[in-house]
Coordinates of C-alpha atoms and ligand atoms in Angstrom, one line a residue:
M1 CA -3.1 -2.6 -33.4
K2 CA -3.8 0.9 -32.1
W3 CA -3.9 2.0 -28.8
T4 CA -7.4 3.0 -27.8
R5 CA -6.4 3.3 -23.8
K6 CA -7.9 7.1 -22.7
D7 CA -5.3 5.6 -19.1
L8 CA -3.0 3.2 -17.7
I9 CA -4.2 1.9 -14.9
T10 CA -3.1 -2.2 -14.9
I11 CA -1.7 -5.3 -16.5
E12 CA -4.2 -7.0 -15.2
E13 CA -7.0 -5.3 -17.6
L14 CA -4.7 -4.6 -20.8
S15 CA -4.3 -8.1 -23.7
K16 CA -1.8 -9.7 -24.6
G17 CA -1.8 -7.3 -27.7
E18 CA -2.0 -4.4 -26.0
I19 CA 1.2 -5.4 -24.3
N20 CA 2.8 -6.3 -26.8
L21 CA 2.2 -3.0 -28.4
I22 CA 4.0 -0.8 -25.5
L23 CA 6.7 -3.2 -25.6
D24 CA 7.2 -2.9 -29.7
T25 CA 6.9 0.5 -29.7
A26 CA 9.3 1.2 -26.6
E27 CA 12.2 -0.3 -29.6
P28 CA 12.6 2.7 -31.4
F29 CA 12.8 4.8 -28.7
K30 CA 16.3 2.5 -27.7
E31 CA 17.4 3.7 -30.2
I32 CA 16.5 7.0 -30.1
L33 CA 17.9 7.1 -26.3
R34 CA 21.5 6.1 -28.3
R35 CA 21.7 9.2 -29.9
N36 CA 23.5 12.1 -29.4
I37 CA 20.3 14.3 -29.8
K38 CA 18.1 12.4 -27.8
K39 CA 14.8 14.7 -28.4
V40 CA 12.4 14.1 -30.4
P41 CA 9.1 16.5 -31.3
P42 CA 5.8 13.9 -30.2
L43 CA 4.7 15.9 -27.2
R44 CA 5.8 19.2 -28.6
G45 CA 3.4 21.4 -26.9
R46 CA 1.8 18.8 -24.6
T47 CA 2.0 19.4 -20.3
V48 CA 2.9 15.8 -18.3
L49 CA 2.6 16.1 -14.8
N50 CA 4.0 14.2 -12.3
L51 CA 1.8 13.8 -8.9
F52 CA 3.4 11.6 -6.5
Y53 CA 1.9 11.0 -2.7
E54 CA 5.0 8.2 -2.0
P55 CA 8.5 8.7 -2.9
S56 CA 10.0 7.7 -5.3
T57 CA 13.5 8.0 -7.2
R58 CA 13.3 6.1 -10.2
T59 CA 9.9 6.8 -11.8
A60 CA 9.6 9.6 -11.4
A61 CA 12.8 10.6 -12.6
S62 CA 12.3 8.9 -15.7
F63 CA 8.5 9.8 -16.5
S64 CA 10.8 13.0 -16.5
I65 CA 13.3 12.3 -18.7
A66 CA 11.1 9.9 -20.8
A67 CA 8.4 13.4 -21.4
K68 CA 11.6 15.5 -21.5
R69 CA 13.0 13.2 -24.9
L70 CA 9.0 13.6 -26.1
S71 CA 9.9 17.6 -26.2
A72 CA 6.5 17.3 -23.4
E73 CA 6.9 20.5 -20.5
I74 CA 6.5 18.0 -17.3
M75 CA 6.1 19.3 -14.0
S76 CA 6.2 17.9 -10.1
I77 CA 4.3 18.3 -7.4
S78 CA 4.9 16.1 -4.4
T79 CA 2.9 15.5 -0.9
S80 CA 4.9 17.7 1.3
T81 CA 5.6 20.3 -1.5
S82 CA 1.5 20.9 -1.9
S83 CA -0.9 22.5 -0.3
V84 CA -2.9 18.3 0.4
K85 CA -0.6 19.2 3.4
K86 CA -3.5 22.3 4.3
G87 CA -6.6 20.0 4.0
E88 CA -7.3 19.8 0.1
T89 CA -8.1 16.5 -1.4
L90 CA -7.0 14.3 -4.3
L91 CA -10.2 15.5 -6.6
D92 CA -9.7 18.7 -6.1
T93 CA -6.0 18.7 -6.3
A94 CA -6.3 17.3 -9.3
R95 CA -9.1 18.9 -10.7
N96 CA -7.3 22.9 -10.4
L97 CA -4.1 21.3 -11.6
E98 CA -6.3 20.0 -15.5
A99 CA -7.9 23.5 -15.3
M100 CA -4.3 24.3 -15.7
R101 CA -4.9 22.5 -18.9
V102 CA -2.2 19.5 -18.2
D103 CA -2.8 17.0 -20.5
M104 CA -1.6 13.6 -18.4
V105 CA -1.1 12.7 -15.2
V106 CA 1.4 10.5 -13.3
M107 CA -0.2 8.9 -10.4
R108 CA 2.0 7.3 -7.3
H109 CA -0.2 6.9 -4.7
S110 CA -0.4 4.6 -0.9
C111 CA -4.3 3.8 -1.8
E112 CA -4.7 1.1 -4.4
G113 CA -7.2 2.9 -6.3
A114 CA -6.4 6.6 -6.6
P115 CA -5.2 6.3 -10.0
K116 CA -8.6 5.0 -11.3
F117 CA -10.9 7.7 -9.0
L118 CA -9.0 10.4 -10.4
A119 CA -8.8 8.3 -14.3
E120 CA -12.8 8.6 -13.8
R121 CA -12.6 12.3 -12.7
I122 CA -10.4 14.2 -14.9
N123 CA -10.5 14.1 -19.0
A124 CA -5.9 14.1 -19.1
S125 CA -5.2 10.8 -19.4
V126 CA -3.5 8.8 -15.6
I127 CA -0.9 6.6 -15.6
N128 CA -0.5 4.2 -12.6
A129 CA 2.6 5.0 -11.2
G130 CA 2.1 2.6 -8.4
D131 CA -1.1 2.7 -6.4
G132 CA -0.3 0.5 -3.2
N133 CA 0.0 -3.0 -2.7
H134 CA -2.2 -3.1 -6.4
E135 CA 0.2 -2.7 -9.6
H136 CA 3.1 -0.5 -11.3
P137 CA 2.2 -1.5 -14.5
T138 CA 5.1 0.5 -16.1
Q139 CA 7.4 -1.5 -13.9
C140 CA 6.3 -4.3 -15.3
L141 CA 6.7 -2.9 -18.7
L142 CA 10.3 -2.3 -18.4
D143 CA 10.8 -5.3 -16.6
L144 CA 9.2 -7.5 -19.9
S145 CA 11.3 -5.3 -22.2
T146 CA 14.6 -5.6 -20.1
L147 CA 13.7 -9.6 -20.2
K148 CA 12.8 -9.5 -24.6
E149 CA 16.2 -8.1 -24.8
N150 CA 17.5 -11.9 -22.4
V151 CA 15.7 -14.8 -24.0
K152 CA 14.5 -16.3 -26.6
T153 CA 10.1 -16.0 -26.0
F154 CA 8.2 -16.1 -22.9
N155 CA 7.0 -18.8 -23.7
G156 CA 7.4 -21.0 -20.9
L157 CA 10.0 -19.0 -19.0
K158 CA 10.7 -19.8 -15.5
V159 CA 10.4 -16.7 -13.3
L160 CA 10.9 -16.9 -9.6
I161 CA 9.9 -13.5 -7.5
I162 CA 11.0 -13.9 -4.2
G163 CA 10.6 -12.0 -1.1
D164 CA 7.4 -9.0 -0.1
I165 CA 5.0 -10.2 -2.2
R166 CA 2.3 -9.6 0.0
H167 CA 2.8 -5.5 0.0
S168 CA 4.8 -5.5 -3.7
R169 CA 2.7 -4.2 -6.4
V170 CA 5.2 -5.1 -9.0
A171 CA 4.8 -8.7 -8.0
R172 CA 1.2 -8.3 -9.1
S173 CA 1.8 -6.1 -12.6
N174 CA 4.1 -9.3 -13.1
I175 CA 3.0 -11.5 -12.3
W176 CA -0.4 -10.9 -14.9
G177 CA 2.3 -9.3 -17.4
L178 CA 4.9 -12.8 -17.4
T179 CA 1.6 -15.1 -17.8
K180 CA -0.6 -13.3 -20.2
L181 CA 2.9 -13.8 -22.5
G182 CA 2.9 -17.1 -21.9
A183 CA 5.9 -17.3 -18.5
K184 CA 5.3 -19.5 -15.9
V185 CA 5.2 -17.7 -12.8
S186 CA 5.8 -18.6 -8.5
V187 CA 6.6 -16.6 -5.4
C188 CA 8.8 -17.5 -2.4
A189 CA 8.3 -15.8 0.7
P190 CA 7.1 -17.1 4.8
P191 CA 3.9 -17.8 4.6
T192 CA 3.8 -14.3 6.1
L193 CA 4.7 -12.4 4.1
I194 CA 2.0 -14.1 0.8
P195 CA -0.9 -12.2 -0.1
Q196 CA -3.8 -14.5 1.7
N197 CA -5.7 -13.9 -1.7
I198 CA -2.4 -16.1 -3.7
D199 CA -4.8 -18.5 -5.4
V200 CA -6.8 -16.1 -7.1
L201 CA -2.8 -15.0 -9.0
P202 CA -1.7 -17.8 -12.2
V203 CA 1.6 -18.4 -9.8
D204 CA 3.2 -21.4 -7.9
V205 CA 3.9 -21.0 -4.4
Y206 CA 7.1 -21.6 -2.7
Y207 CA 7.8 -21.2 0.7
H208 CA 11.5 -22.3 1.0
F209 CA 13.9 -20.7 -1.9
D210 CA 16.5 -23.4 -1.9
E211 CA 13.5 -25.6 -3.4
A212 CA 12.3 -22.5 -5.5
I213 CA 16.0 -21.5 -7.3
K214 CA 17.0 -24.6 -9.2
D215 CA 15.2 -24.9 -12.4
K216 CA 13.9 -21.1 -12.8
D217 CA 15.0 -19.1 -15.8
V218 CA 15.0 -15.5 -14.3
I219 CA 14.9 -14.4 -10.5
Y220 CA 12.7 -11.6 -9.5
L221 CA 13.8 -10.6 -6.0
L222 CA 11.5 -8.1 -3.8
R223 CA 12.6 -5.9 -0.2
I224 CA 10.7 -6.1 2.4
Q225 CA 7.8 -2.8 2.5
R226 CA 8.4 -2.3 5.7
E227 CA 6.3 0.9 5.6
R228 CA 3.1 -0.9 4.7
M229 CA 3.6 -3.0 7.3
K230 CA 1.5 -2.6 10.8
K231 CA 3.9 -5.4 12.9
G232 CA 7.0 -7.7 12.2
L233 CA 6.0 -11.1 10.0
F234 CA 8.5 -12.4 10.5
P235 CA 10.8 -12.9 13.6
S236 CA 14.4 -11.2 12.2
T237 CA 16.2 -9.7 9.6
R238 CA 18.9 -12.2 10.1
E239 CA 16.4 -15.4 10.0
Y240 CA 14.8 -13.6 6.8
M241 CA 18.5 -13.2 4.9
N242 CA 19.7 -16.8 5.7
L243 CA 16.3 -17.6 4.6
F244 CA 15.2 -15.8 1.6
S245 CA 18.6 -13.8 0.4
M246 CA 20.1 -14.4 -2.8
D247 CA 24.0 -14.4 -1.9
R248 CA 26.6 -16.4 -4.2
S249 CA 26.4 -19.4 -3.0
R250 CA 22.7 -19.8 -4.1
L251 CA 23.7 -18.6 -6.9
K252 CA 25.3 -21.0 -7.4
Q253 CA 22.4 -23.7 -7.1
A254 CA 20.6 -21.8 -9.8
K255 CA 20.9 -21.8 -13.7
K256 CA 24.8 -20.8 -15.1
D257 CA 22.7 -18.2 -17.1
V258 CA 20.2 -17.5 -14.3
I259 CA 18.7 -13.1 -15.4
I260 CA 18.1 -11.3 -11.4
M261 CA 16.6 -9.1 -11.5
H262 CA 15.5 -5.9 -9.1
P263 CA 12.6 -3.1 -9.5
G264 CA 14.8 -1.1 -7.0
P265 CA 15.4 0.3 -4.4
I266 CA 17.7 -2.3 -3.3
N267 CA 18.6 -3.3 -0.2
R268 CA 21.8 -4.8 -0.1
G269 CA 22.8 -7.7 2.3
V270 CA 19.2 -7.9 2.6
E271 CA 18.1 -9.7 -0.4
L272 CA 20.3 -9.2 -2.3
D273 CA 23.8 -9.5 -1.7
G274 CA 25.9 -6.9 -3.6
D275 CA 27.7 -9.2 -5.7
V276 CA 24.7 -11.0 -7.2
A277 CA 23.5 -7.2 -8.1
D278 CA 26.8 -6.3 -9.7
S279 CA 27.1 -9.8 -11.3
E280 CA 27.0 -10.8 -14.5
N281 CA 24.1 -12.6 -13.8
S282 CA 22.2 -8.7 -12.6
V283 CA 20.3 -6.5 -15.6
I284 CA 18.7 -4.5 -12.7
L285 CA 20.2 -1.2 -14.5
N286 CA 19.1 -2.6 -17.6
Q287 CA 16.2 -2.6 -15.9
V288 CA 16.1 1.2 -15.5
T289 CA 17.7 2.2 -18.9
N290 CA 14.3 1.1 -20.4
G291 CA 12.0 2.6 -17.8
V292 CA 12.4 5.9 -20.1
A293 CA 12.1 4.0 -23.6
V294 CA 9.3 1.9 -22.1
R295 CA 7.7 4.9 -20.4
M296 CA 8.5 7.1 -23.9
A297 CA 6.1 4.9 -25.2
V298 CA 3.2 4.8 -22.8
L299 CA 3.4 8.2 -23.2
Y300 CA 3.1 8.5 -26.5
L301 CA 0.9 5.3 -27.1
L302 CA -1.5 7.4 -25.1
N303 CA -1.5 10.6 -26.7
G304 CA -2.4 9.2 -30.1
G305 CA 0.8 7.7 -31.5
N306 CA 1.0 5.8 -33.8
K307 CA 3.6 2.3 -33.8
N308 CA 4.2 2.5 -37.0
E309 CA 4.5 6.2 -37.5
K310 CA 7.8 7.4 -38.6
I311 CA 9.0 9.4 -35.0
I312 CA 12.5 11.4 -36.8
E313 CA 14.8 10.7 -39.8
Ligands
LIG1 N1 11.1 0.4 -8.9 C1 10.7 1.5 -8.3 O1 8.9 2.2 -8.2 O2 11.4 2.7 -7.6 P1 11.2 3.9 -7.5 O3 10.0 3.7 -6.1 O4 12.6 4.8 -6.7 O5 10.0 4.7 -8.3

């Protein structure tokens, strides 16, 4: 199979074959990243722009490292240091940057659809690095890549996503990605943190963690996104923690080899106890490590790379 898209905007629109193509392409990059000399030439002469209108640690750093490992030039612009502060529109910003001949734009924005809007108007490839409550495709791909290392098959894999589902682009991308590969996905949250249109997504819904936990192979924790809430959507953090936090006692109720995941940033002690985050069940730092290889694969494929090409001797 050959990659044919100009952009990567959502997981929803990808086929199972396209998802597997990205995951397979990431595998040799994982090997390259374990070497002493981690740099390879496929994107030599290309320029990647990180355009972040919302804060980020992992995604921005991971795309920067991925682009550098592929020998691309990378430049980063954030809202706080750009002319957006002076009233410039998103489209004018992008057109000006494209006039400088950037080849790829990695974009994070608080508005759903902003990366698609840009992708339809500029020639450079656009990668969605998270748009509002909508999607975070490369987070899903690095999660799938991490799970692939830890499970025999996605077919019938029982995954529980718990926390602020309503405001989570990670949940939405993972629901699409996991179900396309054959997993059975459930979500769990207080009713106010479940999206109103949950019935259009292929998931089971739980409102009680203790009911949902028992037979799951993977438990994926999400933080509460207070920055996206206009008003309080649950009575208190203490009550939320009592009912929905993953701690040692809840870990004992789960399958012995349950896999614990989190996209970061973690609010330790709120949705996830520090002990569990650092336990042998946790693959949270493996997710971060795999983010670089997966993002290398995405940049490589969007640049016209072929999975079967020998990248380096
Ligand atoms: N997981 C994730 O998107 O983290 P950042 O917000 O730090 O990029």
